[in-house]
Short mmCIF file of C-alpha atoms in Angstrom, two decimals:
data_model
loop_
_atom_site.label_atom_id
_atom_site.label_comp_id
_atom_site.label_asym_id
_atom_site.label_seq_id
_atom_site.Cartn_x
_atom_site.Cartn_y
_atom_site.Cartn_z
CA MET A 1096 -70.66 185.74 165.65
CA SER A 1097 -70.71 187.60 168.97
CA ILE A 1098 -69.09 186.03 172.02
CA THR A 1099 -71.07 185.66 175.24
CA VAL A 1100 -69.33 186.01 178.60
CA ASP A 1101 -70.85 184.46 181.74
CA PRO A 1102 -70.14 186.94 184.56
CA VAL A 1103 -70.42 184.26 187.23
CA LYS A 1104 -67.94 181.96 185.51
CA LEU A 1105 -65.48 184.83 184.96
CA ALA A 1106 -65.88 186.05 188.55
CA ARG A 1107 -65.07 182.55 189.80
CA ALA A 1108 -61.97 182.38 187.60
CA LEU A 1109 -60.75 185.76 188.85
CA ILE A 1110 -61.37 184.84 192.50
CA ALA A 1111 -59.51 181.54 192.02
CA ALA A 1112 -56.36 183.48 191.12
CA PRO A 1113 -55.07 184.72 194.51
CA SER A 1114 -54.17 188.39 194.23
CA ILE A 1115 -53.38 189.88 197.61
CA THR A 1116 -52.22 193.43 197.03
CA PRO A 1117 -50.09 194.18 195.08
CA ALA A 1118 -51.50 191.78 192.48
CA MET A 1119 -49.45 190.40 189.62
CA GLY A 1120 -49.45 187.53 187.20
CA ALA A 1121 -52.17 184.88 187.13
CA VAL A 1122 -55.19 187.08 187.82
CA PHE A 1123 -54.18 189.38 184.96
CA ASP A 1124 -53.77 186.32 182.74
CA VAL A 1125 -57.40 185.43 183.43
CA LEU A 1126 -58.65 188.90 182.58
CA GLU A 1127 -56.52 189.19 179.44
CA ALA A 1128 -57.79 185.82 178.23
CA ALA A 1129 -61.37 187.05 178.63
CA LEU A 1130 -60.79 190.38 176.86
CA THR A 1131 -58.69 189.38 173.86
CA PRO A 1132 -61.44 187.37 172.09
CA LEU A 1133 -63.74 190.39 172.46
CA GLY A 1134 -61.48 192.51 170.27
CA PHE A 1135 -59.64 194.39 173.02
CA THR A 1136 -56.00 195.31 172.62
CA VAL A 1137 -54.51 194.47 175.99
CA GLU A 1138 -51.34 196.07 177.37
CA ARG A 1139 -49.86 195.04 180.69
CA PHE A 1140 -47.25 197.06 182.55
CA ILE A 1141 -45.02 196.44 185.54
CA ASP A 1142 -44.53 199.71 187.39
CA GLY A 1143 -42.51 200.79 190.41
CA ILE A 1144 -39.87 199.44 192.76
CA GLU A 1145 -39.81 198.41 196.41
CA PRO A 1146 -41.16 199.19 198.93
CA ASP A 1147 -44.40 200.19 197.14
CA GLY A 1148 -43.79 198.20 193.96
CA PRO A 1149 -43.53 196.46 191.64
CA VAL A 1150 -47.18 196.60 190.59
CA GLU A 1151 -48.88 195.14 187.54
CA ASN A 1152 -51.42 197.25 185.65
CA LEU A 1153 -53.56 196.58 182.60
CA LEU A 1154 -54.98 198.85 179.92
CA ALA A 1155 -57.39 197.31 177.42
CA VAL A 1156 -58.96 199.27 174.57
CA ARG A 1157 -61.49 198.27 171.92
CA THR A 1158 -61.88 201.02 169.33
CA GLY A 1159 -65.36 201.48 167.87
CA LYS A 1160 -66.80 203.60 165.08
CA GLY A 1161 -68.83 205.84 167.36
CA PRO A 1162 -67.28 209.09 168.60
CA LYS A 1163 -67.65 208.39 172.32
CA HIS A 1164 -65.08 206.70 174.54
CA PHE A 1165 -66.28 205.02 177.74
CA GLY A 1166 -63.81 203.95 180.42
CA PHE A 1167 -64.29 201.42 183.20
CA ALA A 1168 -61.80 201.44 186.07
CA GLY A 1169 -61.17 198.85 188.71
CA HIS A 1170 -58.65 196.76 190.61
CA LEU A 1171 -57.77 193.08 190.71
CA ASP A 1172 -55.88 193.20 194.00
CA VAL A 1173 -57.64 192.20 197.21
CA VAL A 1174 -57.00 192.56 200.93
CA PRO A 1175 -55.64 189.52 202.81
CA PRO A 1176 -58.42 187.04 203.60
CA GLY A 1177 -57.73 186.70 207.30
CA VAL A 1178 -58.41 183.62 209.43
CA GLY A 1179 -61.86 182.15 209.99
CA TRP A 1180 -63.40 181.63 206.56
CA THR A 1181 -66.00 178.90 206.25
CA GLY A 1182 -64.14 177.66 203.16
CA ASP A 1183 -61.02 178.60 201.20
CA ALA A 1184 -61.07 182.31 200.37
CA PHE A 1185 -59.53 181.61 196.96
CA ALA A 1186 -61.61 178.55 196.12
CA PRO A 1187 -64.83 180.23 194.90
CA GLU A 1188 -67.93 178.34 195.89
CA ILE A 1189 -71.62 178.89 195.26
CA ARG A 1190 -73.69 178.05 198.32
CA GLY A 1191 -77.36 178.75 197.98
CA GLU A 1192 -77.76 182.06 196.13
CA LEU A 1193 -74.30 183.44 196.95
CA LEU A 1194 -70.85 183.18 195.39
CA TYR A 1195 -68.19 183.19 198.12
CA GLY A 1196 -64.56 184.24 197.76
CA ARG A 1197 -62.17 187.09 198.47
CA GLY A 1198 -62.83 189.79 195.91
CA ALA A 1199 -66.36 188.65 195.10
CA VAL A 1200 -67.69 192.17 195.64
CA ASP A 1201 -64.48 194.21 195.97
CA MET A 1202 -64.14 194.06 193.08
CA LYS A 1203 -63.63 191.06 190.86
CA GLY A 1204 -67.39 190.56 190.56
CA SER A 1205 -67.86 194.04 189.12
CA ILE A 1206 -65.00 193.56 186.66
CA ALA A 1207 -66.53 190.28 185.49
CA ALA A 1208 -69.92 191.96 185.05
CA PHE A 1209 -68.41 194.77 183.00
CA VAL A 1210 -66.52 192.38 180.73
CA ALA A 1211 -69.78 190.48 180.16
CA ALA A 1212 -71.53 193.80 179.42
CA ALA A 1213 -68.82 194.80 176.95
CA ALA A 1214 -69.18 191.45 175.21
CA ALA A 1215 -72.88 192.17 174.75
CA THR A 1216 -72.25 195.68 173.38
CA PRO A 1217 -71.72 196.02 169.62
CA ALA A 1218 -68.08 196.74 168.86
CA GLU A 1219 -69.02 199.50 166.43
CA ALA A 1220 -71.01 201.41 169.06
CA GLY A 1221 -67.97 203.28 170.34
CA THR A 1222 -64.64 202.91 172.10
CA ILE A 1223 -64.46 201.05 175.40
CA SER A 1224 -61.45 200.87 177.69
CA LEU A 1225 -60.67 199.03 180.91
CA ILE A 1226 -58.25 200.69 183.32
CA ILE A 1227 -57.30 197.97 185.78
CA THR A 1228 -54.67 198.16 188.51
CA GLY A 1229 -53.12 195.64 190.87
CA ASP A 1230 -52.62 198.16 193.67
CA GLU A 1231 -55.77 199.90 194.87
CA GLU A 1232 -55.91 198.24 198.27
CA GLY A 1233 -52.25 199.05 198.93
CA PRO A 1234 -50.20 202.27 198.77
CA ALA A 1235 -51.56 203.05 195.25
CA ILE A 1236 -48.30 204.74 194.32
CA PHE A 1237 -47.63 202.71 191.18
CA GLY A 1238 -51.22 201.77 190.37
CA THR A 1239 -53.82 203.99 188.74
CA ARG A 1240 -51.54 207.03 188.70
CA ALA A 1241 -48.98 205.07 186.69
CA LEU A 1242 -51.75 203.82 184.42
CA MET A 1243 -52.80 207.40 183.76
CA GLU A 1244 -49.26 208.21 182.65
CA HIS A 1245 -49.36 205.27 180.23
CA MET A 1246 -52.74 206.42 178.94
CA ASP A 1247 -51.45 209.93 178.36
CA ALA A 1248 -48.42 208.63 176.47
CA ARG A 1249 -50.72 206.60 174.20
CA GLY A 1250 -53.34 209.29 173.74
CA VAL A 1251 -56.02 207.24 175.52
CA LYS A 1252 -58.58 209.65 177.01
CA PRO A 1253 -62.10 208.51 177.87
CA ASP A 1254 -64.99 210.95 177.77
CA MET A 1255 -66.35 209.49 181.01
CA ILE A 1256 -65.39 206.79 183.52
CA VAL A 1257 -67.31 204.51 185.85
CA VAL A 1258 -65.32 202.93 188.68
CA GLY A 1259 -66.74 199.55 189.67
CA GLU A 1260 -66.37 199.92 193.44
CA PRO A 1261 -69.07 198.26 195.58
CA THR A 1262 -71.18 201.36 196.23
CA SER A 1263 -74.59 199.77 196.80
CA VAL A 1264 -75.69 199.53 200.43
CA ASN A 1265 -78.89 197.58 200.99
CA ARG A 1266 -79.84 196.64 197.43
CA LEU A 1267 -77.96 196.65 194.16
CA GLY A 1268 -78.50 200.06 192.63
CA ASP A 1269 -79.43 202.08 195.70
CA MET A 1270 -76.31 204.30 195.72
CA VAL A 1271 -73.93 205.91 193.24
CA LYS A 1272 -70.83 207.79 194.38
CA ILE A 1273 -70.32 211.15 192.66
CA GLY A 1274 -67.40 212.25 194.80
CA ARG A 1275 -65.20 211.31 197.72
CA ARG A 1276 -63.62 213.05 200.65
CA GLY A 1277 -59.87 213.55 200.69
CA SER A 1278 -57.55 211.78 203.10
CA VAL A 1279 -54.34 212.79 204.83
CA ASN A 1280 -52.36 211.05 207.57
CA ILE A 1281 -50.06 213.17 209.73
CA TRP A 1282 -47.30 212.12 212.12
CA ILE A 1283 -46.21 214.42 214.96
CA ASP A 1284 -42.84 213.76 216.62
CA VAL A 1285 -42.03 215.78 219.75
CA PRO A 1286 -38.40 215.65 220.94
CA GLY A 1287 -37.33 215.68 224.56
CA THR A 1288 -34.34 214.85 226.72
CA GLN A 1289 -34.22 211.51 228.48
CA GLY A 1290 -33.54 211.47 232.20
CA HIS A 1291 -34.35 210.02 235.61
CA VAL A 1292 -37.81 210.86 236.94
CA ALA A 1293 -36.24 211.85 240.28
CA TYR A 1294 -34.22 214.55 238.53
CA PRO A 1295 -36.72 216.22 236.17
CA HIS A 1296 -34.66 219.40 236.00
CA LEU A 1297 -32.01 217.43 234.13
CA ALA A 1298 -34.49 216.15 231.53
CA ASP A 1299 -37.13 217.51 229.19
CA ASN A 1300 -40.36 215.48 229.14
CA PRO A 1301 -41.96 215.51 225.65
CA ILE A 1302 -45.27 213.94 226.75
CA PRO A 1303 -46.91 217.08 228.25
CA LYS A 1304 -46.01 218.98 225.08
CA LEU A 1305 -47.54 216.31 222.89
CA VAL A 1306 -50.69 216.27 225.01
CA LYS A 1307 -50.97 220.05 224.71
CA ILE A 1308 -50.58 219.83 220.92
CA LEU A 1309 -53.24 217.13 220.65
CA ALA A 1310 -55.63 219.12 222.84
CA ALA A 1311 -55.25 222.14 220.56
CA ILE A 1312 -55.86 219.98 217.48
CA ASP A 1313 -58.89 218.34 219.09
CA ALA A 1314 -60.46 221.79 219.55
CA ILE A 1315 -60.38 222.51 215.80
CA VAL A 1316 -63.64 222.64 213.85
CA LEU A 1317 -62.59 222.48 210.22
CA ASP A 1318 -65.99 223.14 208.61
CA ALA A 1319 -69.68 222.35 208.83
CA GLY A 1320 -69.90 220.39 205.60
CA ASN A 1321 -71.92 221.46 202.55
CA ASP A 1322 -74.65 220.27 200.21
CA TRP A 1323 -72.72 217.21 199.06
CA PHE A 1324 -70.19 216.54 201.81
CA GLN A 1325 -70.32 215.83 205.52
CA PRO A 1326 -68.07 217.89 207.82
CA SER A 1327 -64.35 217.20 207.68
CA ASN A 1328 -63.11 215.30 210.71
CA ILE A 1329 -59.80 214.79 212.52
CA GLU A 1330 -59.22 211.50 214.32
CA PHE A 1331 -56.22 210.50 216.45
CA THR A 1332 -55.14 207.01 215.44
CA ASP A 1333 -52.00 206.32 217.49
CA ILE A 1334 -49.90 207.62 220.39
CA GLU A 1335 -46.46 206.10 220.91
CA VAL A 1336 -43.76 206.61 223.51
CA GLY A 1337 -42.21 203.18 223.74
CA ASN A 1338 -40.94 203.66 227.26
CA GLY A 1339 -40.53 200.34 229.05
CA ALA A 1340 -39.18 201.82 232.26
CA THR A 1341 -41.19 203.35 235.11
CA ASN A 1342 -38.44 205.65 236.28
CA VAL A 1343 -37.28 207.17 232.98
CA ILE A 1344 -38.46 210.35 231.29
CA PRO A 1345 -38.63 209.44 227.58
CA ALA A 1346 -36.57 211.08 224.88
CA SER A 1347 -39.46 211.52 222.46
CA ALA A 1348 -43.20 211.09 222.00
CA ARG A 1349 -45.12 210.50 218.81
CA ALA A 1350 -48.72 210.69 217.64
CA ARG A 1351 -50.54 209.98 214.39
CA LEU A 1352 -53.78 211.45 213.16
CA SER A 1353 -56.00 210.98 210.13
CA ILE A 1354 -58.11 213.70 208.52
CA ARG A 1355 -60.95 212.94 206.10
CA PHE A 1356 -61.85 216.22 204.46
CA ASN A 1357 -64.38 217.64 202.04
CA ASP A 1358 -63.87 219.90 199.05
CA ALA A 1359 -63.65 223.00 201.28
CA GLN A 1360 -60.17 221.84 202.33
CA LYS A 1361 -56.87 220.99 200.70
CA GLY A 1362 -54.46 218.36 202.01
CA ALA A 1363 -51.39 220.59 202.03
CA ASP A 1364 -53.24 223.33 203.92
CA LEU A 1365 -54.31 220.84 206.59
CA VAL A 1366 -50.74 219.62 207.05
CA ALA A 1367 -49.61 223.25 207.38
CA THR A 1368 -52.30 223.91 210.00
CA ILE A 1369 -51.18 220.96 212.13
CA GLU A 1370 -47.56 222.04 211.75
CA ARG A 1371 -48.39 225.58 212.92
CA ILE A 1372 -50.22 224.33 216.01
CA ALA A 1373 -47.41 221.92 216.91
CA HIS A 1374 -44.68 224.54 216.49
CA GLU A 1375 -46.53 226.99 218.72
CA VAL A 1376 -46.00 224.47 221.52
CA GLU A 1377 -42.68 222.94 220.46
CA PRO A 1378 -40.73 224.65 217.65
CA ASN A 1379 -38.60 221.53 217.16
CA ALA A 1380 -41.54 219.20 216.64
CA LYS A 1381 -41.32 217.28 213.38
CA ILE A 1382 -44.45 217.03 211.23
CA VAL A 1383 -44.82 214.61 208.32
CA GLY A 1384 -47.98 214.49 206.25
CA LYS A 1385 -48.97 211.93 203.62
CA ILE A 1386 -51.84 212.99 201.37
CA SER A 1387 -53.63 209.95 199.96
CA GLY A 1388 -55.93 212.03 197.80
CA GLU A 1389 -57.82 215.29 197.55
CA ALA A 1390 -61.58 215.60 197.80
CA PHE A 1391 -63.44 215.72 194.50
CA LEU A 1392 -66.98 216.06 193.22
CA THR A 1393 -68.51 215.21 189.86
CA PRO A 1394 -71.63 217.41 190.04
CA PRO A 1395 -74.84 215.67 188.97
CA GLY A 1396 -75.06 215.83 185.20
CA ASP A 1397 -75.08 213.71 182.07
CA LEU A 1398 -72.96 210.86 183.44
CA SER A 1399 -74.80 210.41 186.73
CA ALA A 1400 -78.12 210.75 184.91
CA LEU A 1401 -77.41 207.98 182.40
CA VAL A 1402 -76.10 205.71 185.18
CA ALA A 1403 -79.27 206.34 187.18
CA GLU A 1404 -81.43 205.63 184.11
CA ALA A 1405 -79.69 202.31 183.49
CA ILE A 1406 -80.07 201.31 187.15
CA HIS A 1407 -83.75 202.22 187.21
CA ALA A 1408 -84.42 200.34 183.98
CA GLU A 1409 -83.17 197.07 185.50
CA THR A 1410 -84.12 197.43 189.17
CA ASP A 1411 -86.87 200.08 189.36
CA ILE A 1412 -84.64 201.84 191.91
CA THR A 1413 -83.72 205.52 191.79
CA PRO A 1414 -80.19 205.62 193.27
CA GLU A 1415 -79.04 208.09 195.87
CA MET A 1416 -76.12 210.27 194.78
CA SER A 1417 -73.56 210.26 197.58
CA THR A 1418 -70.00 211.19 198.57
CA THR A 1419 -69.81 209.04 201.71
CA GLY A 1420 -67.27 206.34 202.48
CA GLY A 1421 -63.53 206.02 202.08
CA THR A 1422 -61.26 206.83 199.20
CA SER A 1423 -61.01 205.09 195.84
CA ASP A 1424 -58.97 205.45 192.67
CA ALA A 1425 -61.60 207.88 191.42
CA ARG A 1426 -59.60 210.44 193.41
CA PHE A 1427 -57.00 210.25 190.62
CA LEU A 1428 -59.18 209.55 187.60
CA HIS A 1429 -61.42 212.59 188.04
CA ALA A 1430 -58.56 214.66 186.60
CA LEU A 1431 -59.20 213.01 183.21
CA CYS A 1432 -62.95 213.38 182.79
CA PRO A 1433 -66.26 213.08 184.68
CA VAL A 1434 -66.14 210.05 187.01
CA VAL A 1435 -68.74 208.25 189.10
CA GLU A 1436 -68.57 204.97 191.01
CA PHE A 1437 -71.13 202.19 190.89
CA GLY A 1438 -71.02 198.53 191.73
CA LEU A 1439 -72.20 195.70 193.95
CA THR A 1440 -73.48 195.81 197.53
CA ASN A 1441 -70.70 196.45 200.01
CA ALA A 1442 -71.96 194.62 203.13
CA THR A 1443 -69.28 191.90 203.01
CA MET A 1444 -66.30 193.70 201.46
CA HIS A 1445 -63.06 193.15 203.41
CA LYS A 1446 -64.91 190.72 205.72
CA LEU A 1447 -64.68 187.00 206.32
CA ASP A 1448 -66.82 185.01 203.89
CA GLU A 1449 -67.08 187.86 201.40
CA ALA A 1450 -69.92 186.98 199.03
CA VAL A 1451 -72.00 188.30 196.14
CA ALA A 1452 -75.50 187.31 195.13
CA VAL A 1453 -75.32 185.38 191.87
CA ALA A 1454 -78.44 187.21 190.67
CA ASP A 1455 -76.72 190.55 191.33
CA LEU A 1456 -73.87 189.64 188.98
CA HIS A 1457 -76.36 189.12 186.16
CA THR A 1458 -78.29 192.29 187.04
CA LEU A 1459 -75.11 194.34 187.26
CA THR A 1460 -74.11 193.04 183.83
CA ALA A 1461 -77.42 194.29 182.43
CA ILE A 1462 -76.99 197.66 184.16
CA TYR A 1463 -73.44 198.08 182.85
CA ARG A 1464 -74.62 197.23 179.35
CA GLY A 1465 -77.38 199.82 179.71
CA ILE A 1466 -74.80 202.38 180.81
CA LEU A 1467 -72.57 201.53 177.84
CA MET A 1468 -75.35 201.80 175.28
CA ARG A 1469 -76.54 205.12 176.68
CA ALA A 1470 -73.03 206.55 177.03
CA LEU A 1471 -71.82 205.50 173.59
CA ALA A 1472 -75.01 206.74 171.96
CA GLY A 1473 -74.14 210.19 173.27
#
């Protein structure tokens, strides 16, 4: 006899297990308890050390007779709730037509809907896997990338993956992500020599040099974008001197910038460009770049088409294919196979009183089941 999973009940159970990033323990217990009766083999791993770990990850696989392997990726960790919620962020509550709680849309609700969809999909149809991390909202050092290493060691390789990020904008089903821009943060440290402002010849002020470097960077036009991506952009996010005195020339000055870039750029090349500009002004400037992920694109094809068909069948909406927004773990997973992202509406993600429409959880379950049946049928 098949087992039915109520996506609303499971979403509430997941929300009720606090899981501020990095997530471990109870929230994974809830998910494992839901998957095991459905025939999934569940493996949980603790990866990494401080400061970016440890992190708990979960890989669940149900092997079917069909030749296709469909993967669903997501994360159980959430951002801190913040102060000012109407209720308790981790005490899920249905008020009116909405289920409130941290993670309702980003992305415990989507995980619950997929589990319910898997329960309604015949086990013999094909292989289904869930690739679930506890560190997507954090540094993501020991999250999905570590999971991919575990998958490789076990020979687990999906033919396609859907990431359950909240991609919908105004209505469930109106947008599917087929790519994402890359992201790199860069720190610029300019050295100087501290001294008294009345004796500038005995000091070396780093601030004018830093200003000159930032002006040169601000004049850069990286690209004009392309058919699928908006132009790459550079944004200054911090300037720091830390000088509490009015009569002291500081010993150093520091700035930080963030670049979101399309598939015409590479993270390492952008770091090298900033380094070249800085060294033209101050050869001793120190540049440190941290690449969060490269840009990627899954060109419209079989996967995006079957996702769009399943969405249209349940909502009568033809989704827009987009690459807008921030980064997600799809930036890693695309190395395995074609990847797209689709999930709930994102209006309340990371906000106070995050909430999902109860009806959307049921509709998303139906859409995910439609995706599974189409994908596993080949």
